[in-house]
């Protein structure tokens, strides 16, 4: 992923995630994320670009496929905050019987400053961890789905 200096930071983020995530794609992390990135999701808290890179390396090593579709992205003028609505298609040999599945979520992003050279310094993902993980496990999945269905009645 190579961009001109004028590519807006939010567009760099979108372009990064809309390509299949693999080892080659991960080389672009420093173009998108600040060295002092703080990342969190329902299962992780990571500080710093090197640990964030290791997180992605481990994820890529354990999945067969991972790709995002960005449905919408909102950022007002030079506001350092942006919000992104996405869905992620993922295939993992230990989840969902190894079959591809999709999870929807959203990201809250904070950029290091205004301008095209800004990078993401804060990234928080919001998604249903049960739908992504617990419901996809062979034994636990049936129990979690049953509880979820009973709560919905």
JSON list of C-alpha atoms in Angstrom, two decimals:
[
{"chain": "A", "resi": 1, "resn": "UNK", "atom": "CA", "xyz": [0.00, 0.00, 0.00]},
{"chain": "A", "resi": 2, "resn": "UNK", "atom": "CA", "xyz": [1.64, 3.19, -1.10]},
{"chain": "A", "resi": 3, "resn": "UNK", "atom": "CA", "xyz": [0.06, 6.60, -0.93]},
{"chain": "A", "resi": 4, "resn": "UNK", "atom": "CA", "xyz": [1.01, 10.09, -1.91]},
{"chain": "A", "resi": 5, "resn": "UNK", "atom": "CA", "xyz": [1.70, 12.57, 0.87]},
{"chain": "A", "resi": 6, "resn": "UNK", "atom": "CA", "xyz": [-1.71, 14.13, 0.17]},
{"chain": "A", "resi": 7, "resn": "UNK", "atom": "CA", "xyz": [-3.74, 10.98, 0.94]},
{"chain": "A", "resi": 8, "resn": "UNK", "atom": "CA", "xyz": [-5.94, 11.81, 3.94]},
{"chain": "A", "resi": 9, "resn": "UNK", "atom": "CA", "xyz": [-5.15, 9.69, 7.02]},
{"chain": "A", "resi": 10, "resn": "UNK", "atom": "CA", "xyz": [-8.69, 8.29, 7.24]},
{"chain": "A", "resi": 11, "resn": "UNK", "atom": "CA", "xyz": [-8.44, 7.13, 3.62]},
{"chain": "A", "resi": 12, "resn": "UNK", "atom": "CA", "xyz": [-5.11, 5.39, 4.40]},
{"chain": "A", "resi": 13, "resn": "UNK", "atom": "CA", "xyz": [-6.89, 3.51, 7.20]},
{"chain": "A", "resi": 14, "resn": "UNK", "atom": "CA", "xyz": [-9.76, 2.50, 4.91]},
{"chain": "A", "resi": 15, "resn": "UNK", "atom": "CA", "xyz": [-7.40, 1.39, 2.13]},
{"chain": "A", "resi": 16, "resn": "UNK", "atom": "CA", "xyz": [-5.31, -0.64, 4.57]},
{"chain": "A", "resi": 17, "resn": "UNK", "atom": "CA", "xyz": [-8.27, -2.57, 5.96]},
{"chain": "A", "resi": 18, "resn": "UNK", "atom": "CA", "xyz": [-10.12, -3.12, 2.69]},
{"chain": "A", "resi": 19, "resn": "UNK", "atom": "CA", "xyz": [-7.28, -5.20, 1.27]},
{"chain": "A", "resi": 20, "resn": "UNK", "atom": "CA", "xyz": [-6.87, -8.83, 2.36]},
{"chain": "A", "resi": 21, "resn": "UNK", "atom": "CA", "xyz": [-4.82, -8.80, 5.55]},
{"chain": "A", "resi": 22, "resn": "UNK", "atom": "CA", "xyz": [-1.63, -10.77, 5.03]},
{"chain": "A", "resi": 23, "resn": "UNK", "atom": "CA", "xyz": [2.09, -10.43, 5.74]},
{"chain": "A", "resi": 24, "resn": "UNK", "atom": "CA", "xyz": [2.66, -8.15, 2.74]},
{"chain": "A", "resi": 25, "resn": "UNK", "atom": "CA", "xyz": [-0.19, -5.83, 3.75]},
{"chain": "A", "resi": 26, "resn": "UNK", "atom": "CA", "xyz": [1.19, -5.52, 7.29]},
{"chain": "A", "resi": 27, "resn": "UNK", "atom": "CA", "xyz": [4.27, -3.72, 5.97]},
{"chain": "A", "resi": 28, "resn": "UNK", "atom": "CA", "xyz": [2.03, -0.63, 5.67]},
{"chain": "A", "resi": 29, "resn": "UNK", "atom": "CA", "xyz": [1.19, -0.46, 9.40]},
{"chain": "A", "resi": 30, "resn": "UNK", "atom": "CA", "xyz": [3.75, 2.35, 10.02]},
{"chain": "A", "resi": 31, "resn": "UNK", "atom": "CA", "xyz": [2.11, 4.41, 7.24]},
{"chain": "A", "resi": 32, "resn": "UNK", "atom": "CA", "xyz": [-1.23, 4.25, 9.06]},
{"chain": "A", "resi": 33, "resn": "UNK", "atom": "CA", "xyz": [-0.41, 4.01, 12.77]},
{"chain": "A", "resi": 34, "resn": "UNK", "atom": "CA", "xyz": [1.65, 6.27, 15.05]},
{"chain": "A", "resi": 35, "resn": "UNK", "atom": "CA", "xyz": [4.60, 4.77, 16.98]},
{"chain": "A", "resi": 36, "resn": "UNK", "atom": "CA", "xyz": [2.66, 5.38, 20.22]},
{"chain": "A", "resi": 37, "resn": "UNK", "atom": "CA", "xyz": [-0.58, 3.73, 19.05]},
{"chain": "A", "resi": 38, "resn": "UNK", "atom": "CA", "xyz": [-3.01, 2.66, 21.77]},
{"chain": "A", "resi": 39, "resn": "UNK", "atom": "CA", "xyz": [-5.29, -0.11, 20.53]},
{"chain": "A", "resi": 40, "resn": "UNK", "atom": "CA", "xyz": [-8.15, -1.82, 22.32]},
{"chain": "A", "resi": 41, "resn": "UNK", "atom": "CA", "xyz": [-10.97, -4.16, 21.47]},
{"chain": "A", "resi": 42, "resn": "UNK", "atom": "CA", "xyz": [-13.18, -6.42, 23.63]},
{"chain": "A", "resi": 43, "resn": "UNK", "atom": "CA", "xyz": [-10.29, -8.89, 24.05]},
{"chain": "A", "resi": 44, "resn": "UNK", "atom": "CA", "xyz": [-7.05, -6.85, 23.84]},
{"chain": "A", "resi": 45, "resn": "UNK", "atom": "CA", "xyz": [-5.24, -3.74, 25.05]},
{"chain": "A", "resi": 46, "resn": "UNK", "atom": "CA", "xyz": [-2.03, -2.94, 23.19]},
{"chain": "A", "resi": 47, "resn": "UNK", "atom": "CA", "xyz": [0.33, 0.02, 23.51]},
{"chain": "A", "resi": 48, "resn": "UNK", "atom": "CA", "xyz": [3.02, 0.80, 20.94]},
{"chain": "A", "resi": 49, "resn": "UNK", "atom": "CA", "xyz": [3.55, 0.02, 17.28]},
{"chain": "A", "resi": 50, "resn": "UNK", "atom": "CA", "xyz": [5.90, -2.96, 17.81]},
{"chain": "A", "resi": 51, "resn": "UNK", "atom": "CA", "xyz": [3.43, -4.87, 20.06]},
{"chain": "A", "resi": 52, "resn": "UNK", "atom": "CA", "xyz": [0.61, -3.92, 17.66]},
{"chain": "A", "resi": 53, "resn": "UNK", "atom": "CA", "xyz": [2.66, -5.35, 14.77]},
{"chain": "A", "resi": 54, "resn": "UNK", "atom": "CA", "xyz": [3.18, -8.59, 16.77]},
{"chain": "A", "resi": 55, "resn": "UNK", "atom": "CA", "xyz": [-0.59, -8.76, 17.44]},
{"chain": "A", "resi": 56, "resn": "UNK", "atom": "CA", "xyz": [-1.25, -8.60, 13.69]},
{"chain": "A", "resi": 57, "resn": "UNK", "atom": "CA", "xyz": [1.55, -11.07, 12.90]},
{"chain": "A", "resi": 58, "resn": "UNK", "atom": "CA", "xyz": [0.06, -13.60, 15.34]},
{"chain": "A", "resi": 59, "resn": "UNK", "atom": "CA", "xyz": [-3.44, -13.04, 14.00]},
{"chain": "A", "resi": 60, "resn": "UNK", "atom": "CA", "xyz": [-2.34, -13.53, 10.39]},
{"chain": "A", "resi": 61, "resn": "UNK", "atom": "CA", "xyz": [-0.43, -16.70, 11.32]},
{"chain": "A", "resi": 62, "resn": "UNK", "atom": "CA", "xyz": [-3.59, -18.25, 12.77]},
{"chain": "A", "resi": 63, "resn": "UNK", "atom": "CA", "xyz": [-6.24, -17.38, 10.20]},
{"chain": "A", "resi": 64, "resn": "UNK", "atom": "CA", "xyz": [-6.95, -18.57, 6.70]},
{"chain": "A", "resi": 65, "resn": "UNK", "atom": "CA", "xyz": [-8.64, -15.35, 5.57]},
{"chain": "A", "resi": 66, "resn": "UNK", "atom": "CA", "xyz": [-9.40, -11.91, 6.99]},
{"chain": "A", "resi": 67, "resn": "UNK", "atom": "CA", "xyz": [-10.87, -9.00, 5.07]},
{"chain": "A", "resi": 68, "resn": "UNK", "atom": "CA", "xyz": [-12.86, -5.94, 6.04]},
{"chain": "A", "resi": 69, "resn": "UNK", "atom": "CA", "xyz": [-15.54, -4.02, 4.19]},
{"chain": "A", "resi": 70, "resn": "UNK", "atom": "CA", "xyz": [-15.92, -0.41, 5.30]},
{"chain": "A", "resi": 71, "resn": "UNK", "atom": "CA", "xyz": [-19.57, 0.63, 5.10]},
{"chain": "A", "resi": 72, "resn": "UNK", "atom": "CA", "xyz": [-19.18, 4.22, 6.26]},
{"chain": "A", "resi": 73, "resn": "UNK", "atom": "CA", "xyz": [-16.61, 6.55, 7.77]},
{"chain": "A", "resi": 74, "resn": "UNK", "atom": "CA", "xyz": [-17.26, 9.89, 9.43]},
{"chain": "A", "resi": 75, "resn": "UNK", "atom": "CA", "xyz": [-14.81, 12.64, 10.29]},
{"chain": "A", "resi": 76, "resn": "UNK", "atom": "CA", "xyz": [-15.64, 16.34, 10.48]},
{"chain": "A", "resi": 77, "resn": "UNK", "atom": "CA", "xyz": [-13.15, 18.68, 8.82]},
{"chain": "A", "resi": 78, "resn": "UNK", "atom": "CA", "xyz": [-9.93, 18.67, 10.84]},
{"chain": "A", "resi": 79, "resn": "UNK", "atom": "CA", "xyz": [-11.44, 16.91, 13.86]},
{"chain": "A", "resi": 80, "resn": "UNK", "atom": "CA", "xyz": [-8.90, 14.35, 15.16]},
{"chain": "A", "resi": 81, "resn": "UNK", "atom": "CA", "xyz": [-11.72, 11.84, 15.81]},
{"chain": "A", "resi": 82, "resn": "UNK", "atom": "CA", "xyz": [-13.24, 9.54, 13.21]},
{"chain": "A", "resi": 83, "resn": "UNK", "atom": "CA", "xyz": [-15.74, 6.69, 13.37]},
{"chain": "A", "resi": 84, "resn": "UNK", "atom": "CA", "xyz": [-15.82, 3.76, 10.96]},
{"chain": "A", "resi": 85, "resn": "UNK", "atom": "CA", "xyz": [-18.59, 1.17, 10.48]},
{"chain": "A", "resi": 86, "resn": "UNK", "atom": "CA", "xyz": [-17.31, -2.15, 9.09]},
{"chain": "A", "resi": 87, "resn": "UNK", "atom": "CA", "xyz": [-17.83, -5.86, 8.68]},
{"chain": "A", "resi": 88, "resn": "UNK", "atom": "CA", "xyz": [-15.04, -8.42, 8.88]},
{"chain": "A", "resi": 89, "resn": "UNK", "atom": "CA", "xyz": [-15.03, -11.75, 7.07]},
{"chain": "A", "resi": 90, "resn": "UNK", "atom": "CA", "xyz": [-12.72, -14.21, 8.77]},
{"chain": "A", "resi": 91, "resn": "UNK", "atom": "CA", "xyz": [-11.82, -17.86, 8.49]},
{"chain": "A", "resi": 92, "resn": "UNK", "atom": "CA", "xyz": [-10.09, -19.64, 11.38]},
{"chain": "A", "resi": 93, "resn": "UNK", "atom": "CA", "xyz": [-9.57, -23.38, 11.58]},
{"chain": "A", "resi": 94, "resn": "UNK", "atom": "CA", "xyz": [-10.78, -23.53, 15.20]},
{"chain": "A", "resi": 95, "resn": "UNK", "atom": "CA", "xyz": [-13.83, -21.31, 14.83]},
{"chain": "A", "resi": 96, "resn": "UNK", "atom": "CA", "xyz": [-17.12, -22.00, 13.08]},
{"chain": "A", "resi": 97, "resn": "UNK", "atom": "CA", "xyz": [-15.92, -25.40, 11.90]},
{"chain": "A", "resi": 98, "resn": "UNK", "atom": "CA", "xyz": [-13.25, -23.68, 9.81]},
{"chain": "A", "resi": 99, "resn": "UNK", "atom": "CA", "xyz": [-15.89, -21.97, 7.64]},
{"chain": "A", "resi": 100, "resn": "UNK", "atom": "CA", "xyz": [-15.84, -18.30, 6.73]},
{"chain": "A", "resi": 101, "resn": "UNK", "atom": "CA", "xyz": [-18.04, -16.06, 8.91]},
{"chain": "A", "resi": 102, "resn": "UNK", "atom": "CA", "xyz": [-18.73, -12.34, 9.22]},
{"chain": "A", "resi": 103, "resn": "UNK", "atom": "CA", "xyz": [-18.77, -10.04, 12.24]},
{"chain": "A", "resi": 104, "resn": "UNK", "atom": "CA", "xyz": [-19.93, -6.42, 12.20]},
{"chain": "A", "resi": 105, "resn": "UNK", "atom": "CA", "xyz": [-18.33, -3.68, 14.23]},
{"chain": "A", "resi": 106, "resn": "UNK", "atom": "CA", "xyz": [-17.18, -0.10, 14.48]},
{"chain": "A", "resi": 107, "resn": "UNK", "atom": "CA", "xyz": [-13.93, 1.69, 15.19]},
{"chain": "A", "resi": 108, "resn": "UNK", "atom": "CA", "xyz": [-13.24, 4.93, 17.03]},
{"chain": "A", "resi": 109, "resn": "UNK", "atom": "CA", "xyz": [-10.04, 6.51, 15.75]},
{"chain": "A", "resi": 110, "resn": "UNK", "atom": "CA", "xyz": [-8.01, 9.46, 16.99]},
{"chain": "A", "resi": 111, "resn": "UNK", "atom": "CA", "xyz": [-5.36, 10.99, 14.75]},
{"chain": "A", "resi": 112, "resn": "UNK", "atom": "CA", "xyz": [-2.07, 12.46, 15.95]},
{"chain": "A", "resi": 113, "resn": "UNK", "atom": "CA", "xyz": [-2.90, 15.85, 14.49]},
{"chain": "A", "resi": 114, "resn": "UNK", "atom": "CA", "xyz": [-4.35, 17.64, 11.48]},
{"chain": "A", "resi": 115, "resn": "UNK", "atom": "CA", "xyz": [-3.02, 17.25, 7.98]},
{"chain": "A", "resi": 116, "resn": "UNK", "atom": "CA", "xyz": [-2.13, 14.45, 5.61]},
{"chain": "A", "resi": 117, "resn": "UNK", "atom": "CA", "xyz": [0.89, 13.35, 7.67]},
{"chain": "A", "resi": 118, "resn": "UNK", "atom": "CA", "xyz": [-1.25, 12.53, 10.75]},
{"chain": "A", "resi": 119, "resn": "UNK", "atom": "CA", "xyz": [-1.35, 8.92, 11.90]},
{"chain": "A", "resi": 120, "resn": "UNK", "atom": "CA", "xyz": [-3.71, 6.98, 14.12]},
{"chain": "A", "resi": 121, "resn": "UNK", "atom": "CA", "xyz": [-2.63, 7.28, 17.74]},
{"chain": "A", "resi": 122, "resn": "UNK", "atom": "CA", "xyz": [-5.75, 5.72, 19.30]},
{"chain": "A", "resi": 123, "resn": "UNK", "atom": "CA", "xyz": [-7.90, 2.91, 17.85]},
{"chain": "A", "resi": 124, "resn": "UNK", "atom": "CA", "xyz": [-10.78, 1.30, 19.72]},
{"chain": "A", "resi": 125, "resn": "UNK", "atom": "CA", "xyz": [-12.82, -1.47, 18.10]},
{"chain": "A", "resi": 126, "resn": "UNK", "atom": "CA", "xyz": [-16.37, -2.29, 19.15]},
{"chain": "A", "resi": 127, "resn": "UNK", "atom": "CA", "xyz": [-17.87, -5.66, 18.20]},
{"chain": "A", "resi": 128, "resn": "UNK", "atom": "CA", "xyz": [-19.77, -8.55, 19.75]},
{"chain": "A", "resi": 129, "resn": "UNK", "atom": "CA", "xyz": [-17.07, -10.85, 21.12]},
{"chain": "A", "resi": 130, "resn": "UNK", "atom": "CA", "xyz": [-19.68, -13.58, 21.64]},
{"chain": "A", "resi": 131, "resn": "UNK", "atom": "CA", "xyz": [-20.67, -13.50, 17.96]},
{"chain": "A", "resi": 132, "resn": "UNK", "atom": "CA", "xyz": [-17.04, -13.55, 16.90]},
{"chain": "A", "resi": 133, "resn": "UNK", "atom": "CA", "xyz": [-15.57, -16.06, 19.32]},
{"chain": "A", "resi": 134, "resn": "UNK", "atom": "CA", "xyz": [-17.76, -17.77, 21.90]},
{"chain": "A", "resi": 135, "resn": "UNK", "atom": "CA", "xyz": [-20.59, -18.71, 19.53]},
{"chain": "A", "resi": 136, "resn": "UNK", "atom": "CA", "xyz": [-18.05, -20.15, 17.07]},
{"chain": "A", "resi": 137, "resn": "UNK", "atom": "CA", "xyz": [-16.39, -22.62, 19.47]},
{"chain": "A", "resi": 138, "resn": "UNK", "atom": "CA", "xyz": [-17.48, -26.27, 19.10]},
{"chain": "A", "resi": 139, "resn": "UNK", "atom": "CA", "xyz": [-18.92, -26.95, 22.59]},
{"chain": "A", "resi": 140, "resn": "UNK", "atom": "CA", "xyz": [-19.35, -23.51, 24.10]},
{"chain": "A", "resi": 141, "resn": "UNK", "atom": "CA", "xyz": [-20.99, -22.12, 20.97]},
{"chain": "A", "resi": 142, "resn": "UNK", "atom": "CA", "xyz": [-24.22, -24.10, 21.36]},
{"chain": "A", "resi": 143, "resn": "UNK", "atom": "CA", "xyz": [-24.56, -23.00, 24.98]},
{"chain": "A", "resi": 144, "resn": "UNK", "atom": "CA", "xyz": [-23.94, -19.32, 24.17]},
{"chain": "A", "resi": 145, "resn": "UNK", "atom": "CA", "xyz": [-26.39, -19.40, 21.24]},
{"chain": "A", "resi": 146, "resn": "UNK", "atom": "CA", "xyz": [-29.06, -21.03, 23.44]},
{"chain": "A", "resi": 147, "resn": "UNK", "atom": "CA", "xyz": [-28.61, -18.36, 26.14]},
{"chain": "A", "resi": 148, "resn": "UNK", "atom": "CA", "xyz": [-28.70, -15.57, 23.54]},
{"chain": "A", "resi": 149, "resn": "UNK", "atom": "CA", "xyz": [-31.90, -17.00, 22.01]},
{"chain": "A", "resi": 150, "resn": "UNK", "atom": "CA", "xyz": [-33.55, -17.28, 25.44]},
{"chain": "A", "resi": 151, "resn": "UNK", "atom": "CA", "xyz": [-32.65, -13.67, 26.25]},
{"chain": "A", "resi": 152, "resn": "UNK", "atom": "CA", "xyz": [-34.24, -12.56, 22.98]},
{"chain": "A", "resi": 153, "resn": "UNK", "atom": "CA", "xyz": [-37.62, -14.16, 23.78]}
]
